[in-house]
PDB file of C-alpha atoms in Angstrom:
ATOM      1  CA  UNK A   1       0.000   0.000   0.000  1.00  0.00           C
ATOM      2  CA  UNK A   2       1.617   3.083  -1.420  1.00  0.00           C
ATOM      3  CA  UNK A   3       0.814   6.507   0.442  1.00  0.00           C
ATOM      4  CA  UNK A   4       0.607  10.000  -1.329  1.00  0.00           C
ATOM      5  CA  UNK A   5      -0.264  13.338   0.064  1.00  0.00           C
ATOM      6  CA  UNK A   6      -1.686  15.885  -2.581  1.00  0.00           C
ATOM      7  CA  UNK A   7      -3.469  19.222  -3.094  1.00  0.00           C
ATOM      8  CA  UNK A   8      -7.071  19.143  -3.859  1.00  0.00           C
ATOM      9  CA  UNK A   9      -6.298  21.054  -7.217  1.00  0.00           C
ATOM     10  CA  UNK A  10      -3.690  18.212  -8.520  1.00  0.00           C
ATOM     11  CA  UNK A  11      -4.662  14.959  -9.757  1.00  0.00           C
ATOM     12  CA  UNK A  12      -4.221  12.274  -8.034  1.00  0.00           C
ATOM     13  CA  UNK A  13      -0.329  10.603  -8.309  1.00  0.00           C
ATOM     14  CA  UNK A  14      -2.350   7.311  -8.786  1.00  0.00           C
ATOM     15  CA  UNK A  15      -4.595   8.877 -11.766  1.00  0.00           C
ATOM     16  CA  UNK A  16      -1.581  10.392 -13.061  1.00  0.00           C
ATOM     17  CA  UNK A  17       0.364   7.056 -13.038  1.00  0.00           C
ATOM     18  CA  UNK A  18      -2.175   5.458 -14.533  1.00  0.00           C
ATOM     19  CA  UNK A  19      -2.107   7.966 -17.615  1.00  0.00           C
ATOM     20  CA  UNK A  20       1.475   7.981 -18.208  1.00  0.00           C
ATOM     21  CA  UNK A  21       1.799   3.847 -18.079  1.00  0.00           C
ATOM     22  CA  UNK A  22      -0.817   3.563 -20.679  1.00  0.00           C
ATOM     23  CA  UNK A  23       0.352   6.775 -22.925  1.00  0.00           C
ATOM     24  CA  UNK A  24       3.794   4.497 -22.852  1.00  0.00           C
ATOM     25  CA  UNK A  25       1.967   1.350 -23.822  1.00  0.00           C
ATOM     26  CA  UNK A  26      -0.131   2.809 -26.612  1.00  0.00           C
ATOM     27  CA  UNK A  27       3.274   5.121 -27.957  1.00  0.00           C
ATOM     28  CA  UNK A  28       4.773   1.212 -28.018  1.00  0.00           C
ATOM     29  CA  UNK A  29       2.186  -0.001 -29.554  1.00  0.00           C
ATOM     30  CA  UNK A  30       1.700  -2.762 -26.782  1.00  0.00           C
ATOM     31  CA  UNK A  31      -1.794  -3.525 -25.223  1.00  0.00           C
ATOM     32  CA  UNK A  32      -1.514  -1.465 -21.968  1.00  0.00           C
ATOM     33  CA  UNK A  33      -1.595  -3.730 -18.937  1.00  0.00           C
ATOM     34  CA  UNK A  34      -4.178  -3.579 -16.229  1.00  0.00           C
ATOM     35  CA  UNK A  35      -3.748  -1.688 -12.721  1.00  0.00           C
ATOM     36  CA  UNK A  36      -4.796  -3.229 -10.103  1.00  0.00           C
ATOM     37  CA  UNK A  37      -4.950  -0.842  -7.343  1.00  0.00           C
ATOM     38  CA  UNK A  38      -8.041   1.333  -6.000  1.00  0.00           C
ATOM     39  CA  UNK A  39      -6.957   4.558  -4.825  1.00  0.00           C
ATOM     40  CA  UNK A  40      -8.584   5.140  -1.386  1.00  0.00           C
ATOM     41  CA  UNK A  41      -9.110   8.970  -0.789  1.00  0.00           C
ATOM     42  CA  UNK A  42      -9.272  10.968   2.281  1.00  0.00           C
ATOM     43  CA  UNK A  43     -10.139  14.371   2.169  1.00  0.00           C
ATOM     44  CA  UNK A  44      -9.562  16.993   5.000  1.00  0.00           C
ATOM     45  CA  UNK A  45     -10.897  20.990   5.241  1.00  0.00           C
ATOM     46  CA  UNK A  46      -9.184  23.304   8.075  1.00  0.00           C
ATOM     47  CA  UNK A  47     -10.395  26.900   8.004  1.00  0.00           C
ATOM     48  CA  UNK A  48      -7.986  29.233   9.550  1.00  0.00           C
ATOM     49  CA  UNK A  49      -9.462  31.919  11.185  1.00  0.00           C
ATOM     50  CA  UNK A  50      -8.131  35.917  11.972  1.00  0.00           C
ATOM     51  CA  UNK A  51      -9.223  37.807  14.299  1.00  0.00           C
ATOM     52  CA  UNK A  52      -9.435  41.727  12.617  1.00  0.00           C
ATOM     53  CA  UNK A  53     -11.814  43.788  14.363  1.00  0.00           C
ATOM     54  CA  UNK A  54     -13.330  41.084  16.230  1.00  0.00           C
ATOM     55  CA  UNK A  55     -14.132  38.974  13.426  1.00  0.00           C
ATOM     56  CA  UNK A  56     -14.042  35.375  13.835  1.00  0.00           C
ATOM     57  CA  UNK A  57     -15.240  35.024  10.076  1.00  0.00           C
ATOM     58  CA  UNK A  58     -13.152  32.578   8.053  1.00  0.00           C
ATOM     59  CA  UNK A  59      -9.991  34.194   6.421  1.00  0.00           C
ATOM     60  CA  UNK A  60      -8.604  31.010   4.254  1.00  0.00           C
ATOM     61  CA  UNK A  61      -9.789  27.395   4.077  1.00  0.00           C
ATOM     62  CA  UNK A  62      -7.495  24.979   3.544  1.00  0.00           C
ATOM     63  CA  UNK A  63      -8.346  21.567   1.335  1.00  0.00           C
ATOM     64  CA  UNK A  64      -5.921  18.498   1.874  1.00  0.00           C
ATOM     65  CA  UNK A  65      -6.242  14.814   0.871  1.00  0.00           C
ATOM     66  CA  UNK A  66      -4.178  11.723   1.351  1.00  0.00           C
ATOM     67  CA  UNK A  67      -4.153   8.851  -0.871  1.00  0.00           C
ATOM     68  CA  UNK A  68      -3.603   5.310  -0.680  1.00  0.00           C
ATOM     69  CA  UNK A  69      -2.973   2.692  -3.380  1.00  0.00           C
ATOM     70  CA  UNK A  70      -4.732  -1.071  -2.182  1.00  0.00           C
ATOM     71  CA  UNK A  71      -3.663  -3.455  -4.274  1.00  0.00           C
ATOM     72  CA  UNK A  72      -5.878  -6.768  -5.026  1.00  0.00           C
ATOM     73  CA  UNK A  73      -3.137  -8.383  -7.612  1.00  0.00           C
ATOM     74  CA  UNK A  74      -3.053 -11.653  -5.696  1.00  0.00           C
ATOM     75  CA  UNK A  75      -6.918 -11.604  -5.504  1.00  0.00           C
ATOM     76  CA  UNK A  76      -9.381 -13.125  -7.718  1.00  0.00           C
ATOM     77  CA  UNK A  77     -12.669 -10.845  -7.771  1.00  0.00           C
ATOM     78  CA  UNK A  78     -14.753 -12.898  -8.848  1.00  0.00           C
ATOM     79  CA  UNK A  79     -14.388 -15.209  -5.787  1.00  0.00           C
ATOM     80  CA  UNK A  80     -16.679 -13.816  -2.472  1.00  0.00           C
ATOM     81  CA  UNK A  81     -13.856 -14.192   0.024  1.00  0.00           C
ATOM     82  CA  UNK A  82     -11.314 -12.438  -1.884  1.00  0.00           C
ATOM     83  CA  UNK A  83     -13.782  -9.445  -2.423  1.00  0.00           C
ATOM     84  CA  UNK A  84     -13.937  -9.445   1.095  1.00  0.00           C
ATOM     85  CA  UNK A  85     -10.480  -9.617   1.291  1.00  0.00           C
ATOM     86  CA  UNK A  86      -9.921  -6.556  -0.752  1.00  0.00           C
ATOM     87  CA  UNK A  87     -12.770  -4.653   1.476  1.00  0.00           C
ATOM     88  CA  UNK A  88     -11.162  -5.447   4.821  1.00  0.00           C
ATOM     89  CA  UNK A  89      -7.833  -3.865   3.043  1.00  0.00           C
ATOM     90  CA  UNK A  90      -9.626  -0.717   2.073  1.00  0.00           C
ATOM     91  CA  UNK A  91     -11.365  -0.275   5.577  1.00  0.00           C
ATOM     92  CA  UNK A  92      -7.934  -0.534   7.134  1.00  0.00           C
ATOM     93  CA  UNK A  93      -6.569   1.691   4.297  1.00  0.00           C
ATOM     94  CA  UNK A  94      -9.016   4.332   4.896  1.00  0.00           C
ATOM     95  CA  UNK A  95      -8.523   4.282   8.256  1.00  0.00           C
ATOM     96  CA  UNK A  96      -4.919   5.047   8.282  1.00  0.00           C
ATOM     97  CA  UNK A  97      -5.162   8.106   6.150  1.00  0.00           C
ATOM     98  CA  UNK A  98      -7.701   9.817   7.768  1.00  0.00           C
ATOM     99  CA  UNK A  99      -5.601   9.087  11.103  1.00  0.00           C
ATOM    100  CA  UNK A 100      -2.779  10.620   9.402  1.00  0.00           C
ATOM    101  CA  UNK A 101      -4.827  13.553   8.253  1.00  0.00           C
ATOM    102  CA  UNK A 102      -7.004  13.976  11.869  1.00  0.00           C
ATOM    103  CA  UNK A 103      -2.733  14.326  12.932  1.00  0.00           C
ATOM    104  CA  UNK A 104      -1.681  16.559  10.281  1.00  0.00           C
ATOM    105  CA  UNK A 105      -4.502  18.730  10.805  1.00  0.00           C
ATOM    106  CA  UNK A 106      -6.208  18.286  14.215  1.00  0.00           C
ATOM    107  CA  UNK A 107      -8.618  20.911  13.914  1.00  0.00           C
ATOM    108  CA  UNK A 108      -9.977  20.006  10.641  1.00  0.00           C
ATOM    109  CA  UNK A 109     -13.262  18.216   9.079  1.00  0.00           C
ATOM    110  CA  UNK A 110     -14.644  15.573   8.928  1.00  0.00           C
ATOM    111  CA  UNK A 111     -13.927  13.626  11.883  1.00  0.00           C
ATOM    112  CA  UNK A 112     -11.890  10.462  11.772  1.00  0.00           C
ATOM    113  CA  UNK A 113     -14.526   8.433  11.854  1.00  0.00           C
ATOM    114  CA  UNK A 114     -16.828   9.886   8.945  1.00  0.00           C
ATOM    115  CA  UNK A 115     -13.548  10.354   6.952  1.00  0.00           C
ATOM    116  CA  UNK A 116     -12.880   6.884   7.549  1.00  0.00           C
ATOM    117  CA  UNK A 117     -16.564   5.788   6.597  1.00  0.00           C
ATOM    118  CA  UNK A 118     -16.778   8.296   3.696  1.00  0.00           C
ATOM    119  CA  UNK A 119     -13.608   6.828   2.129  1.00  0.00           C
ATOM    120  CA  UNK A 120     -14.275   3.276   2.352  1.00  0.00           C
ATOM    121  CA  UNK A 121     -17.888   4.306   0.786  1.00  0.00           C
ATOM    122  CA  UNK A 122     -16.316   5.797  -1.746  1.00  0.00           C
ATOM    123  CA  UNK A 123     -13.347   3.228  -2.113  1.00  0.00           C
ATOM    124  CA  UNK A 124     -15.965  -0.047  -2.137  1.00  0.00           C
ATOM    125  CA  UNK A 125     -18.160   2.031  -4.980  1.00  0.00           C
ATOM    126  CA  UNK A 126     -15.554   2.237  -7.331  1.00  0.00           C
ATOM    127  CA  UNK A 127     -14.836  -1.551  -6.540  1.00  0.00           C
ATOM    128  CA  UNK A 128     -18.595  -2.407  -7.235  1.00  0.00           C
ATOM    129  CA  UNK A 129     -18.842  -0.488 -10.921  1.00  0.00           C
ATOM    130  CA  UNK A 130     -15.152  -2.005 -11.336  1.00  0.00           C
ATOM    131  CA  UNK A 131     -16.786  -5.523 -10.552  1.00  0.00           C
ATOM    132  CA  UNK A 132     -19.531  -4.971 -12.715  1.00  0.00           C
ATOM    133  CA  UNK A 133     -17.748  -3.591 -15.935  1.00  0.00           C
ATOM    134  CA  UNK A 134     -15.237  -6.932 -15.439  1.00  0.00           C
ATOM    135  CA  UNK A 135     -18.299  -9.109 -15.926  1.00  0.00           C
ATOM    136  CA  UNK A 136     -20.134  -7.634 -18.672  1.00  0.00           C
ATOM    137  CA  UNK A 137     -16.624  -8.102 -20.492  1.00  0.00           C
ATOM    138  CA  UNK A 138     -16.479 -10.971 -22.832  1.00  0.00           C
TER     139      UNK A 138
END
């Protein structure tokens, strides 16, 4: 499990790995090989407040994510337990990001536990149209 912090306004290292393996394949004229990874996003939003005047309005918001590549290369998805498998890694993948984030940035949003629920949500519903495009492929 690879880790990546980026800024909200880059693409993901993951997306843009992705992109640059298969412009290399395609340049070669080779059939691009599959990734098997799901990138597992955690986002995070701090607002830093400054007092002028008495104001306690918002001066700056700051947007941070952290990434994490899950792997399922050894797994076969089209068995139940190794689905599950791949779902335990992504709870535990989520998880660990958001910790990392709650650390970076204590005071921001969500909390670790709706980050963590939010990115395994997120995580598992890629995996599910993933899982369904693989078996309406001949």
């Amino acid at each position: 499990m690879a880790d990546k912090s980026v800024a909200v306004r880059a693409l993901p290292v993951g997306l843009l790995l992705a992109l640059a393996s298969g412009g290399a394949a395609i340049a070669q004229g080779t059939k691009p090989t599959e990734v098997k990874e799901i990138t597992v996003v955690a986002p995070r939003i701090t607002y830093q407040t400054k007092r002028e005047g008495g104001s306690v309005i918002p001066k700056e918001v700051a947007i941070a994510k952290k990434t994490a590549l899950v792997s399922y290369a050894d797994l076969d998805l089209s068995r139940s337990a190794d689905l599950y498998t791949l779902e335990d890694r992504i709870a535990k993948a989520a998880a660990t990001v958001c910790e990392e984030l709650a650390q970076e940035l204590p005071d921001g949003e969500p909390a670790t536990a709706v980050c963590t629920r939010r990115a395994t949500d997120d995580a598992m519903a890629h995996l599910r149209m993933m899982t369904r495009n693989m078996a309406t492929r001949p």
